[in-house]
Amino acid sequence: ALATPGRPERPASHAAAADISYACLPGNQVKVTVNLYSDCAATGQQIYTTLDIQYTSVSCSANGISTIPLLSGGGIEVPTGDYPDCGATACNGGSAYGIRKYIYEGTFTLPQACNDWVLGCELINRNGIITTVNSANLYSIYLEAHLDNLNYPSNSSPTFGNGPVALTCLSQIVNYNEQAFDAEADSLAYSLIPARGSLGSGNPVVDLSYAGSLSASNPLSTTSGTS
């Protein structure tokens, strides 16, 4: 389980989406970036000023936690897709749906070079308006990235040009391009996995339960399926 002592169990549910990336640096250093996409309309939301990154290697029997800061300047409102203009968003005093992006970024040193580092973190808590998983507002968003700085000491993860926020009108075909980019020109492959999270400090990270007939491979209610 990933846990942060002293944080409340049930903070406001505002975390709509998130992503994680990293860059390897000399001397087993790694720079980790986590983007949090927050629903501006969530009441009482608390944006923490730091984020814990847990790192684990089974082959090296090593683990630890490093804390990275929230970059100064606060959140930045981001476009939410081709949803029709409904006026001012909740990010700007209006009532239309709005998302603000917050960036956590920091550099820390891993204990040694290993081929199976897992970098994990949790963002608390999921947005309460999410309907694709059951009791979304009770669970964190768990993110994970895999790193091999033994065989590839200067490798970086892919990064995303488009944020994971895409609104559209009903009864329209939607093609979402996250504009993934890899600095080393590595080939990229994609797969859908179950949403993951925990019920708070001291609780294990688990696969979330999807609503109705939805699943990790069929995560959205559509008329023609998701591919």
mmCIF file with all atom_site columns, C-alpha atoms in Angstrom:
data_model
loop_
_atom_site.group_PDB
_atom_site.id
_atom_site.type_symbol
_atom_site.label_atom_id
_atom_site.label_alt_id
_atom_site.label_comp_id
_atom_site.label_asym_id
_atom_site.label_entity_id
_atom_site.label_seq_id
_atom_site.pdbx_PDB_ins_code
_atom_site.Cartn_x
_atom_site.Cartn_y
_atom_site.Cartn_z
_atom_site.occupancy
_atom_site.B_iso_or_equiv
_atom_site.pdbx_formal_charge
_atom_site.auth_seq_id
_atom_site.auth_comp_id
_atom_site.auth_asym_id
_atom_site.auth_atom_id
_atom_site.pdbx_PDB_model_num
ATOM 1   C CA . ALA A 1 1   ? 0.000   0.000  0.000   1.00 0.00 ? 1   ALA A CA 1
ATOM 2   C CA . LEU A 1 2   ? 1.021   3.558  -0.601  1.00 0.00 ? 2   LEU A CA 1
ATOM 3   C CA . ALA A 1 3   ? 0.300   5.824  2.331   1.00 0.00 ? 3   ALA A CA 1
ATOM 4   C CA . THR A 1 4   ? 1.091   9.311  3.541   1.00 0.00 ? 4   THR A CA 1
ATOM 5   C CA . PRO A 1 5   ? 0.882   9.798  7.317   1.00 0.00 ? 5   PRO A CA 1
ATOM 6   C CA . GLY A 1 6   ? -1.260  12.661 8.498   1.00 0.00 ? 6   GLY A CA 1
ATOM 7   C CA . ARG A 1 7   ? -3.370  13.079 5.393   1.00 0.00 ? 7   ARG A CA 1
ATOM 8   C CA . PRO A 1 8   ? -7.158  12.879 5.807   1.00 0.00 ? 8   PRO A CA 1
ATOM 9   C CA . GLU A 1 9   ? -8.969  9.726  4.789   1.00 0.00 ? 9   GLU A CA 1
ATOM 10  C CA . ARG A 1 10  ? -11.798 11.414 2.872   1.00 0.00 ? 10  ARG A CA 1
ATOM 11  C CA . PRO A 1 11  ? -10.673 14.676 1.229   1.00 0.00 ? 11  PRO A CA 1
ATOM 12  C CA . ALA A 1 12  ? -12.860 16.285 -1.418  1.00 0.00 ? 12  ALA A CA 1
ATOM 13  C CA . SER A 1 13  ? -13.089 14.210 -4.573  1.00 0.00 ? 13  SER A CA 1
ATOM 14  C CA . HIS A 1 14  ? -11.607 16.379 -7.309  1.00 0.00 ? 14  HIS A CA 1
ATOM 15  C CA . ALA A 1 15  ? -8.953  14.247 -9.069  1.00 0.00 ? 15  ALA A CA 1
ATOM 16  C CA . ALA A 1 16  ? -10.386 13.742 -12.560 1.00 0.00 ? 16  ALA A CA 1
ATOM 17  C CA . ALA A 1 17  ? -7.269  12.308 -14.235 1.00 0.00 ? 17  ALA A CA 1
ATOM 18  C CA . ALA A 1 18  ? -3.487  12.105 -13.954 1.00 0.00 ? 18  ALA A CA 1
ATOM 19  C CA . ASP A 1 19  ? -0.330  10.896 -15.669 1.00 0.00 ? 19  ASP A CA 1
ATOM 20  C CA . ILE A 1 20  ? 3.265   10.122 -14.709 1.00 0.00 ? 20  ILE A CA 1
ATOM 21  C CA . SER A 1 21  ? 6.556   10.320 -16.631 1.00 0.00 ? 21  SER A CA 1
ATOM 22  C CA . TYR A 1 22  ? 10.265  10.217 -15.820 1.00 0.00 ? 22  TYR A CA 1
ATOM 23  C CA . ALA A 1 23  ? 13.712  10.987 -17.193 1.00 0.00 ? 23  ALA A CA 1
ATOM 24  C CA . CYS A 1 24  ? 16.887  9.135  -16.144 1.00 0.00 ? 24  CYS A CA 1
ATOM 25  C CA . LEU A 1 25  ? 19.856  11.286 -15.124 1.00 0.00 ? 25  LEU A CA 1
ATOM 26  C CA . PRO A 1 26  ? 23.493  10.389 -14.304 1.00 0.00 ? 26  PRO A CA 1
ATOM 27  C CA . GLY A 1 27  ? 24.300  8.744  -10.990 1.00 0.00 ? 27  GLY A CA 1
ATOM 28  C CA . ASN A 1 28  ? 21.048  6.767  -10.655 1.00 0.00 ? 28  ASN A CA 1
ATOM 29  C CA . GLN A 1 29  ? 19.089  9.983  -10.442 1.00 0.00 ? 29  GLN A CA 1
ATOM 30  C CA . VAL A 1 30  ? 15.574  10.159 -11.862 1.00 0.00 ? 30  VAL A CA 1
ATOM 31  C CA . LYS A 1 31  ? 13.370  13.180 -12.496 1.00 0.00 ? 31  LYS A CA 1
ATOM 32  C CA . VAL A 1 32  ? 9.692   12.353 -12.041 1.00 0.00 ? 32  VAL A CA 1
ATOM 33  C CA . THR A 1 33  ? 6.795   14.471 -13.287 1.00 0.00 ? 33  THR A CA 1
ATOM 34  C CA . VAL A 1 34  ? 3.177   13.889 -12.260 1.00 0.00 ? 34  VAL A CA 1
ATOM 35  C CA . ASN A 1 35  ? 0.333   15.890 -13.768 1.00 0.00 ? 35  ASN A CA 1
ATOM 36  C CA . LEU A 1 36  ? -2.895  16.136 -11.765 1.00 0.00 ? 36  LEU A CA 1
ATOM 37  C CA . TYR A 1 37  ? -6.077  17.203 -13.577 1.00 0.00 ? 37  TYR A CA 1
ATOM 38  C CA . SER A 1 38  ? -8.528  18.612 -11.034 1.00 0.00 ? 38  SER A CA 1
ATOM 39  C CA . ASP A 1 39  ? -12.257 19.347 -11.360 1.00 0.00 ? 39  ASP A CA 1
ATOM 40  C CA . CYS A 1 40  ? -12.594 23.045 -10.555 1.00 0.00 ? 40  CYS A CA 1
ATOM 41  C CA . ALA A 1 41  ? -16.190 22.578 -9.335  1.00 0.00 ? 41  ALA A CA 1
ATOM 42  C CA . ALA A 1 42  ? -15.288 20.160 -6.535  1.00 0.00 ? 42  ALA A CA 1
ATOM 43  C CA . THR A 1 43  ? -16.046 21.824 -3.207  1.00 0.00 ? 43  THR A CA 1
ATOM 44  C CA . GLY A 1 44  ? -13.522 21.940 -0.407  1.00 0.00 ? 44  GLY A CA 1
ATOM 45  C CA . GLN A 1 45  ? -10.789 20.447 -2.544  1.00 0.00 ? 45  GLN A CA 1
ATOM 46  C CA . GLN A 1 46  ? -7.265  20.426 -1.185  1.00 0.00 ? 46  GLN A CA 1
ATOM 47  C CA . ILE A 1 47  ? -4.274  20.411 -3.513  1.00 0.00 ? 47  ILE A CA 1
ATOM 48  C CA . TYR A 1 48  ? -1.359  19.025 -1.540  1.00 0.00 ? 48  TYR A CA 1
ATOM 49  C CA . THR A 1 49  ? 1.945   20.873 -1.906  1.00 0.00 ? 49  THR A CA 1
ATOM 50  C CA . THR A 1 50  ? 3.976   17.645 -2.099  1.00 0.00 ? 50  THR A CA 1
ATOM 51  C CA . LEU A 1 51  ? 3.524   14.154 -3.520  1.00 0.00 ? 51  LEU A CA 1
ATOM 52  C CA . ASP A 1 52  ? 5.147   10.926 -2.350  1.00 0.00 ? 52  ASP A CA 1
ATOM 53  C CA . ILE A 1 53  ? 6.761   8.683  -4.987  1.00 0.00 ? 53  ILE A CA 1
ATOM 54  C CA . GLN A 1 54  ? 7.300   5.116  -3.826  1.00 0.00 ? 54  GLN A CA 1
ATOM 55  C CA . TYR A 1 55  ? 10.053  3.179  -5.632  1.00 0.00 ? 55  TYR A CA 1
ATOM 56  C CA . THR A 1 56  ? 10.416  -0.602 -5.462  1.00 0.00 ? 56  THR A CA 1
ATOM 57  C CA . SER A 1 57  ? 12.728  -3.180 -7.069  1.00 0.00 ? 57  SER A CA 1
ATOM 58  C CA . VAL A 1 58  ? 12.153  -6.887 -6.474  1.00 0.00 ? 58  VAL A CA 1
ATOM 59  C CA . SER A 1 59  ? 15.433  -7.987 -8.098  1.00 0.00 ? 59  SER A CA 1
ATOM 60  C CA . CYS A 1 60  ? 17.468  -5.619 -5.928  1.00 0.00 ? 60  CYS A CA 1
ATOM 61  C CA . SER A 1 61  ? 15.325  -6.058 -2.793  1.00 0.00 ? 61  SER A CA 1
ATOM 62  C CA . ALA A 1 62  ? 15.175  -2.287 -2.540  1.00 0.00 ? 62  ALA A CA 1
ATOM 63  C CA . ASN A 1 63  ? 12.430  0.219  -1.839  1.00 0.00 ? 63  ASN A CA 1
ATOM 64  C CA . GLY A 1 64  ? 11.862  3.691  -0.493  1.00 0.00 ? 64  GLY A CA 1
ATOM 65  C CA . ILE A 1 65  ? 9.845   6.883  -0.718  1.00 0.00 ? 65  ILE A CA 1
ATOM 66  C CA . SER A 1 66  ? 10.859  10.280 -2.074  1.00 0.00 ? 66  SER A CA 1
ATOM 67  C CA . THR A 1 67  ? 8.762   13.423 -1.933  1.00 0.00 ? 67  THR A CA 1
ATOM 68  C CA . ILE A 1 68  ? 8.461   15.755 -4.909  1.00 0.00 ? 68  ILE A CA 1
ATOM 69  C CA . PRO A 1 69  ? 7.030   19.300 -4.727  1.00 0.00 ? 69  PRO A CA 1
ATOM 70  C CA . LEU A 1 70  ? 4.101   20.958 -6.443  1.00 0.00 ? 70  LEU A CA 1
ATOM 71  C CA . LEU A 1 71  ? 5.590   23.471 -8.853  1.00 0.00 ? 71  LEU A CA 1
ATOM 72  C CA . SER A 1 72  ? 4.904   27.079 -7.942  1.00 0.00 ? 72  SER A CA 1
ATOM 73  C CA . GLY A 1 73  ? 2.346   29.159 -9.786  1.00 0.00 ? 73  GLY A CA 1
ATOM 74  C CA . GLY A 1 74  ? -0.737  27.098 -8.982  1.00 0.00 ? 74  GLY A CA 1
ATOM 75  C CA . GLY A 1 75  ? -2.918  25.273 -11.459 1.00 0.00 ? 75  GLY A CA 1
ATOM 76  C CA . ILE A 1 76  ? -3.468  26.092 -15.119 1.00 0.00 ? 76  ILE A CA 1
ATOM 77  C CA . GLU A 1 77  ? -6.873  25.658 -16.782 1.00 0.00 ? 77  GLU A CA 1
ATOM 78  C CA . VAL A 1 78  ? -6.655  23.258 -19.730 1.00 0.00 ? 78  VAL A CA 1
ATOM 79  C CA . PRO A 1 79  ? -8.962  22.736 -22.747 1.00 0.00 ? 79  PRO A CA 1
ATOM 80  C CA . THR A 1 80  ? -11.496 19.962 -22.238 1.00 0.00 ? 80  THR A CA 1
ATOM 81  C CA . GLY A 1 81  ? -12.030 18.987 -25.882 1.00 0.00 ? 81  GLY A CA 1
ATOM 82  C CA . ASP A 1 82  ? -14.724 19.754 -28.433 1.00 0.00 ? 82  ASP A CA 1
ATOM 83  C CA . TYR A 1 83  ? -17.530 20.026 -25.897 1.00 0.00 ? 83  TYR A CA 1
ATOM 84  C CA . PRO A 1 84  ? -19.698 23.035 -26.818 1.00 0.00 ? 84  PRO A CA 1
ATOM 85  C CA . ASP A 1 85  ? -18.890 26.340 -25.195 1.00 0.00 ? 85  ASP A CA 1
ATOM 86  C CA . CYS A 1 86  ? -21.113 26.714 -22.134 1.00 0.00 ? 86  CYS A CA 1
ATOM 87  C CA . GLY A 1 87  ? -19.691 30.028 -20.944 1.00 0.00 ? 87  GLY A CA 1
ATOM 88  C CA . ALA A 1 88  ? -17.319 30.622 -18.077 1.00 0.00 ? 88  ALA A CA 1
ATOM 89  C CA . THR A 1 89  ? -16.064 27.468 -16.383 1.00 0.00 ? 89  THR A CA 1
ATOM 90  C CA . ALA A 1 90  ? -15.950 26.743 -12.681 1.00 0.00 ? 90  ALA A CA 1
ATOM 91  C CA . CYS A 1 91  ? -12.230 27.570 -12.879 1.00 0.00 ? 91  CYS A CA 1
ATOM 92  C CA . ASN A 1 92  ? -13.199 31.185 -13.630 1.00 0.00 ? 92  ASN A CA 1
ATOM 93  C CA . GLY A 1 93  ? -16.243 31.744 -11.454 1.00 0.00 ? 93  GLY A CA 1
ATOM 94  C CA . GLY A 1 94  ? -18.759 30.232 -13.883 1.00 0.00 ? 94  GLY A CA 1
ATOM 95  C CA . SER A 1 95  ? -20.710 26.972 -13.826 1.00 0.00 ? 95  SER A CA 1
ATOM 96  C CA . ALA A 1 96  ? -19.456 25.156 -16.946 1.00 0.00 ? 96  ALA A CA 1
ATOM 97  C CA . TYR A 1 97  ? -17.214 22.116 -16.499 1.00 0.00 ? 97  TYR A CA 1
ATOM 98  C CA . GLY A 1 98  ? -13.571 23.100 -16.083 1.00 0.00 ? 98  GLY A CA 1
ATOM 99  C CA . ILE A 1 99  ? -10.301 21.296 -15.415 1.00 0.00 ? 99  ILE A CA 1
ATOM 100 C CA . ARG A 1 100 ? -7.159  22.752 -13.872 1.00 0.00 ? 100 ARG A CA 1
ATOM 101 C CA . LYS A 1 101 ? -3.762  21.078 -14.256 1.00 0.00 ? 101 LYS A CA 1
ATOM 102 C CA . TYR A 1 102 ? -1.248  20.921 -11.411 1.00 0.00 ? 102 TYR A CA 1
ATOM 103 C CA . ILE A 1 103 ? 2.341   19.737 -11.920 1.00 0.00 ? 103 ILE A CA 1
ATOM 104 C CA . TYR A 1 104 ? 4.466   17.869 -9.377  1.00 0.00 ? 104 TYR A CA 1
ATOM 105 C CA . GLU A 1 105 ? 8.106   17.474 -10.344 1.00 0.00 ? 105 GLU A CA 1
ATOM 106 C CA . GLY A 1 106 ? 11.304  16.570 -8.563  1.00 0.00 ? 106 GLY A CA 1
ATOM 107 C CA . THR A 1 107 ? 14.617  14.726 -8.830  1.00 0.00 ? 107 THR A CA 1
ATOM 108 C CA . PHE A 1 108 ? 15.856  12.072 -6.439  1.00 0.00 ? 108 PHE A CA 1
ATOM 109 C CA . THR A 1 109 ? 18.516  9.348  -6.385  1.00 0.00 ? 109 THR A CA 1
ATOM 110 C CA . LEU A 1 110 ? 17.633  5.672  -6.499  1.00 0.00 ? 110 LEU A CA 1
ATOM 111 C CA . PRO A 1 111 ? 19.719  3.409  -4.204  1.00 0.00 ? 111 PRO A CA 1
ATOM 112 C CA . GLN A 1 112 ? 21.274  1.525  -7.143  1.00 0.00 ? 112 GLN A CA 1
ATOM 113 C CA . ALA A 1 113 ? 20.793  0.559  -10.771 1.00 0.00 ? 113 ALA A CA 1
ATOM 114 C CA . CYS A 1 114 ? 18.113  -2.134 -11.236 1.00 0.00 ? 114 CYS A CA 1
ATOM 115 C CA . ASN A 1 115 ? 16.176  -3.436 -14.201 1.00 0.00 ? 115 ASN A CA 1
ATOM 116 C CA . ASP A 1 116 ? 12.734  -3.532 -12.564 1.00 0.00 ? 116 ASP A CA 1
ATOM 117 C CA . TRP A 1 117 ? 12.110  -0.306 -10.682 1.00 0.00 ? 117 TRP A CA 1
ATOM 118 C CA . VAL A 1 118 ? 8.436   0.515  -10.188 1.00 0.00 ? 118 VAL A CA 1
ATOM 119 C CA . LEU A 1 119 ? 7.611   4.161  -9.462  1.00 0.00 ? 119 LEU A CA 1
ATOM 120 C CA . GLY A 1 120 ? 4.162   4.541  -7.903  1.00 0.00 ? 120 GLY A CA 1
ATOM 121 C CA . CYS A 1 121 ? 2.062   7.310  -6.393  1.00 0.00 ? 121 CYS A CA 1
ATOM 122 C CA . GLU A 1 122 ? -1.506  8.092  -5.342  1.00 0.00 ? 122 GLU A CA 1
ATOM 123 C CA . LEU A 1 123 ? -3.621  11.193 -5.917  1.00 0.00 ? 123 LEU A CA 1
ATOM 124 C CA . ILE A 1 124 ? -6.498  11.689 -3.486  1.00 0.00 ? 124 ILE A CA 1
ATOM 125 C CA . ASN A 1 125 ? -9.399  11.363 -4.266  1.00 0.00 ? 125 ASN A CA 1
ATOM 126 C CA . ARG A 1 126 ? -11.185 10.507 -7.539  1.00 0.00 ? 126 ARG A CA 1
ATOM 127 C CA . ASN A 1 127 ? -13.757 12.925 -8.862  1.00 0.00 ? 127 ASN A CA 1
ATOM 128 C CA . GLY A 1 128 ? -17.239 12.162 -7.525  1.00 0.00 ? 128 GLY A CA 1
ATOM 129 C CA . ILE A 1 129 ? -18.888 12.725 -10.912 1.00 0.00 ? 129 ILE A CA 1
ATOM 130 C CA . ILE A 1 130 ? -17.116 9.667  -12.384 1.00 0.00 ? 130 ILE A CA 1
ATOM 131 C CA . THR A 1 131 ? -19.779 7.053  -13.167 1.00 0.00 ? 131 THR A CA 1
ATOM 132 C CA . THR A 1 132 ? -17.780 4.308  -14.886 1.00 0.00 ? 132 THR A CA 1
ATOM 133 C CA . VAL A 1 133 ? -16.455 2.806  -11.642 1.00 0.00 ? 133 VAL A CA 1
ATOM 134 C CA . ASN A 1 134 ? -18.360 2.188  -8.438  1.00 0.00 ? 134 ASN A CA 1
ATOM 135 C CA . SER A 1 135 ? -17.919 4.631  -5.532  1.00 0.00 ? 135 SER A CA 1
ATOM 136 C CA . ALA A 1 136 ? -15.235 6.524  -7.449  1.00 0.00 ? 136 ALA A CA 1
ATOM 137 C CA . ASN A 1 137 ? -15.034 9.327  -4.874  1.00 0.00 ? 137 ASN A CA 1
ATOM 138 C CA . LEU A 1 138 ? -13.885 6.894  -2.172  1.00 0.00 ? 138 LEU A CA 1
ATOM 139 C CA . TYR A 1 139 ? -10.748 5.851  -4.060  1.00 0.00 ? 139 TYR A CA 1
ATOM 140 C CA . SER A 1 140 ? -7.468  7.471  -4.977  1.00 0.00 ? 140 SER A CA 1
ATOM 141 C CA . ILE A 1 141 ? -5.984  7.520  -8.469  1.00 0.00 ? 141 ILE A CA 1
ATOM 142 C CA . TYR A 1 142 ? -2.962  5.212  -8.479  1.00 0.00 ? 142 TYR A CA 1
ATOM 143 C CA . LEU A 1 143 ? -0.232  5.772  -11.092 1.00 0.00 ? 143 LEU A CA 1
ATOM 144 C CA . GLU A 1 144 ? 2.688   3.491  -11.905 1.00 0.00 ? 144 GLU A CA 1
ATOM 145 C CA . ALA A 1 145 ? 5.737   3.693  -14.184 1.00 0.00 ? 145 ALA A CA 1
ATOM 146 C CA . HIS A 1 146 ? 8.413   1.045  -14.837 1.00 0.00 ? 146 HIS A CA 1
ATOM 147 C CA . LEU A 1 147 ? 12.097  1.897  -15.105 1.00 0.00 ? 147 LEU A CA 1
ATOM 148 C CA . ASP A 1 148 ? 15.238  -0.030 -16.059 1.00 0.00 ? 148 ASP A CA 1
ATOM 149 C CA . ASN A 1 149 ? 18.288  2.105  -15.257 1.00 0.00 ? 149 ASN A CA 1
ATOM 150 C CA . LEU A 1 150 ? 20.615  -0.918 -15.263 1.00 0.00 ? 150 LEU A CA 1
ATOM 151 C CA . ASN A 1 151 ? 20.494  -1.742 -18.973 1.00 0.00 ? 151 ASN A CA 1
ATOM 152 C CA . TYR A 1 152 ? 19.197  1.662  -20.089 1.00 0.00 ? 152 TYR A CA 1
ATOM 153 C CA . PRO A 1 153 ? 20.746  4.242  -17.720 1.00 0.00 ? 153 PRO A CA 1
ATOM 154 C CA . SER A 1 154 ? 19.837  7.242  -19.894 1.00 0.00 ? 154 SER A CA 1
ATOM 155 C CA . ASN A 1 155 ? 16.353  6.203  -20.990 1.00 0.00 ? 155 ASN A CA 1
ATOM 156 C CA . SER A 1 156 ? 13.198  8.248  -20.426 1.00 0.00 ? 156 SER A CA 1
ATOM 157 C CA . SER A 1 157 ? 9.540   7.329  -20.393 1.00 0.00 ? 157 SER A CA 1
ATOM 158 C CA . PRO A 1 158 ? 7.121   8.512  -23.062 1.00 0.00 ? 158 PRO A CA 1
ATOM 159 C CA . THR A 1 159 ? 5.425   11.840 -22.432 1.00 0.00 ? 159 THR A CA 1
ATOM 160 C CA . PHE A 1 160 ? 1.978   12.984 -23.519 1.00 0.00 ? 160 PHE A CA 1
ATOM 161 C CA . GLY A 1 161 ? 1.191   16.033 -25.616 1.00 0.00 ? 161 GLY A CA 1
ATOM 162 C CA . ASN A 1 162 ? -2.543  15.814 -24.876 1.00 0.00 ? 162 ASN A CA 1
ATOM 163 C CA . GLY A 1 163 ? -3.852  15.688 -21.341 1.00 0.00 ? 163 GLY A CA 1
ATOM 164 C CA . PRO A 1 164 ? -6.201  12.826 -20.355 1.00 0.00 ? 164 PRO A CA 1
ATOM 165 C CA . VAL A 1 165 ? -9.269  15.085 -20.564 1.00 0.00 ? 165 VAL A CA 1
ATOM 166 C CA . ALA A 1 166 ? -11.625 14.639 -23.511 1.00 0.00 ? 166 ALA A CA 1
ATOM 167 C CA . LEU A 1 167 ? -15.241 15.804 -23.506 1.00 0.00 ? 167 LEU A CA 1
ATOM 168 C CA . THR A 1 168 ? -17.520 15.439 -26.495 1.00 0.00 ? 168 THR A CA 1
ATOM 169 C CA . CYS A 1 169 ? -21.169 15.544 -27.510 1.00 0.00 ? 169 CYS A CA 1
ATOM 170 C CA . LEU A 1 170 ? -23.472 12.526 -27.397 1.00 0.00 ? 170 LEU A CA 1
ATOM 171 C CA . SER A 1 171 ? -23.921 10.370 -30.526 1.00 0.00 ? 171 SER A CA 1
ATOM 172 C CA . GLN A 1 172 ? -20.642 11.389 -32.110 1.00 0.00 ? 172 GLN A CA 1
ATOM 173 C CA . ILE A 1 173 ? -17.651 9.222  -32.997 1.00 0.00 ? 173 ILE A CA 1
ATOM 174 C CA . VAL A 1 174 ? -14.678 10.229 -30.884 1.00 0.00 ? 174 VAL A CA 1
ATOM 175 C CA . ASN A 1 175 ? -11.051 9.644  -31.834 1.00 0.00 ? 175 ASN A CA 1
ATOM 176 C CA . TYR A 1 176 ? -8.733  10.471 -28.945 1.00 0.00 ? 176 TYR A CA 1
ATOM 177 C CA . ASN A 1 177 ? -5.031  10.982 -29.611 1.00 0.00 ? 177 ASN A CA 1
ATOM 178 C CA . GLU A 1 178 ? -2.881  11.399 -26.521 1.00 0.00 ? 178 GLU A CA 1
ATOM 179 C CA . GLN A 1 179 ? 0.085   12.447 -28.695 1.00 0.00 ? 179 GLN A CA 1
ATOM 180 C CA . ALA A 1 180 ? 2.565   10.186 -26.950 1.00 0.00 ? 180 ALA A CA 1
ATOM 181 C CA . PHE A 1 181 ? 6.215   10.986 -27.652 1.00 0.00 ? 181 PHE A CA 1
ATOM 182 C CA . ASP A 1 182 ? 9.362   9.072  -26.774 1.00 0.00 ? 182 ASP A CA 1
ATOM 183 C CA . ALA A 1 183 ? 12.629  11.023 -26.705 1.00 0.00 ? 183 ALA A CA 1
ATOM 184 C CA . GLU A 1 184 ? 14.694  7.949  -27.657 1.00 0.00 ? 184 GLU A CA 1
ATOM 185 C CA . ALA A 1 185 ? 12.312  7.064  -30.532 1.00 0.00 ? 185 ALA A CA 1
ATOM 186 C CA . ASP A 1 186 ? 11.424  3.758  -28.862 1.00 0.00 ? 186 ASP A CA 1
ATOM 187 C CA . SER A 1 187 ? 8.432   1.905  -30.266 1.00 0.00 ? 187 SER A CA 1
ATOM 188 C CA . LEU A 1 188 ? 5.225   2.434  -28.270 1.00 0.00 ? 188 LEU A CA 1
ATOM 189 C CA . ALA A 1 189 ? 2.461   -0.067 -27.538 1.00 0.00 ? 189 ALA A CA 1
ATOM 190 C CA . TYR A 1 190 ? -0.851  0.548  -25.786 1.00 0.00 ? 190 TYR A CA 1
ATOM 191 C CA . SER A 1 191 ? -3.149  -1.541 -23.607 1.00 0.00 ? 191 SER A CA 1
ATOM 192 C CA . LEU A 1 192 ? -6.127  -0.940 -21.332 1.00 0.00 ? 192 LEU A CA 1
ATOM 193 C CA . ILE A 1 193 ? -5.740  -2.063 -17.721 1.00 0.00 ? 193 ILE A CA 1
ATOM 194 C CA . PRO A 1 194 ? -8.124  -1.795 -14.738 1.00 0.00 ? 194 PRO A CA 1
ATOM 195 C CA . ALA A 1 195 ? -8.339  1.530  -12.937 1.00 0.00 ? 195 ALA A CA 1
ATOM 196 C CA . ARG A 1 196 ? -6.517  1.241  -9.609  1.00 0.00 ? 196 ARG A CA 1
ATOM 197 C CA . GLY A 1 197 ? -6.619  3.037  -6.280  1.00 0.00 ? 197 GLY A CA 1
ATOM 198 C CA . SER A 1 198 ? -6.970  2.662  -2.522  1.00 0.00 ? 198 SER A CA 1
ATOM 199 C CA . LEU A 1 199 ? -9.440  3.701  0.173   1.00 0.00 ? 199 LEU A CA 1
ATOM 200 C CA . GLY A 1 200 ? -6.830  5.884  1.859   1.00 0.00 ? 200 GLY A CA 1
ATOM 201 C CA . SER A 1 201 ? -3.854  5.737  4.158   1.00 0.00 ? 201 SER A CA 1
ATOM 202 C CA . GLY A 1 202 ? -2.908  2.203  5.193   1.00 0.00 ? 202 GLY A CA 1
ATOM 203 C CA . ASN A 1 203 ? -5.192  0.506  2.660   1.00 0.00 ? 203 ASN A CA 1
ATOM 204 C CA . PRO A 1 204 ? -3.902  -1.611 -0.251  1.00 0.00 ? 204 PRO A CA 1
ATOM 205 C CA . VAL A 1 205 ? -4.029  -0.513 -3.880  1.00 0.00 ? 205 VAL A CA 1
ATOM 206 C CA . VAL A 1 206 ? -6.676  -2.593 -5.671  1.00 0.00 ? 206 VAL A CA 1
ATOM 207 C CA . ASP A 1 207 ? -8.358  -2.898 -9.053  1.00 0.00 ? 207 ASP A CA 1
ATOM 208 C CA . LEU A 1 208 ? -11.536 -0.842 -8.974  1.00 0.00 ? 208 LEU A CA 1
ATOM 209 C CA . SER A 1 209 ? -14.960 -2.341 -9.578  1.00 0.00 ? 209 SER A CA 1
ATOM 210 C CA . TYR A 1 210 ? -16.580 -1.144 -12.810 1.00 0.00 ? 210 TYR A CA 1
ATOM 211 C CA . ALA A 1 211 ? -20.238 -0.159 -13.021 1.00 0.00 ? 211 ALA A CA 1
ATOM 212 C CA . GLY A 1 212 ? -22.704 -2.482 -14.740 1.00 0.00 ? 212 GLY A CA 1
ATOM 213 C CA . SER A 1 213 ? -21.253 -4.295 -17.738 1.00 0.00 ? 213 SER A CA 1
ATOM 214 C CA . LEU A 1 214 ? -18.275 -1.963 -18.062 1.00 0.00 ? 214 LEU A CA 1
ATOM 215 C CA . SER A 1 215 ? -14.748 -3.322 -17.658 1.00 0.00 ? 215 SER A CA 1
ATOM 216 C CA . ALA A 1 216 ? -11.104 -2.433 -18.214 1.00 0.00 ? 216 ALA A CA 1
ATOM 217 C CA . SER A 1 217 ? -11.373 -3.479 -21.862 1.00 0.00 ? 217 SER A CA 1
ATOM 218 C CA . ASN A 1 218 ? -14.780 -1.817 -22.294 1.00 0.00 ? 218 ASN A CA 1
ATOM 219 C CA . PRO A 1 219 ? -14.536 1.255  -20.036 1.00 0.00 ? 219 PRO A CA 1
ATOM 220 C CA . LEU A 1 220 ? -17.150 3.534  -21.639 1.00 0.00 ? 220 LEU A CA 1
ATOM 221 C CA . SER A 1 221 ? -20.857 3.315  -22.381 1.00 0.00 ? 221 SER A CA 1
ATOM 222 C CA . THR A 1 222 ? -21.027 3.527  -26.168 1.00 0.00 ? 222 THR A CA 1
ATOM 223 C CA . THR A 1 223 ? -23.380 2.507  -28.976 1.00 0.00 ? 223 THR A CA 1
ATOM 224 C CA . SER A 1 224 ? -20.678 0.818  -31.045 1.00 0.00 ? 224 SER A CA 1
ATOM 225 C CA . GLY A 1 225 ? -18.014 -0.249 -28.559 1.00 0.00 ? 225 GLY A CA 1
ATOM 226 C CA . THR A 1 226 ? -14.546 1.031  -27.726 1.00 0.00 ? 226 THR A CA 1
ATOM 227 C CA . SER A 1 227 ? -11.470 0.156  -29.743 1.00 0.00 ? 227 SER A CA 1
#
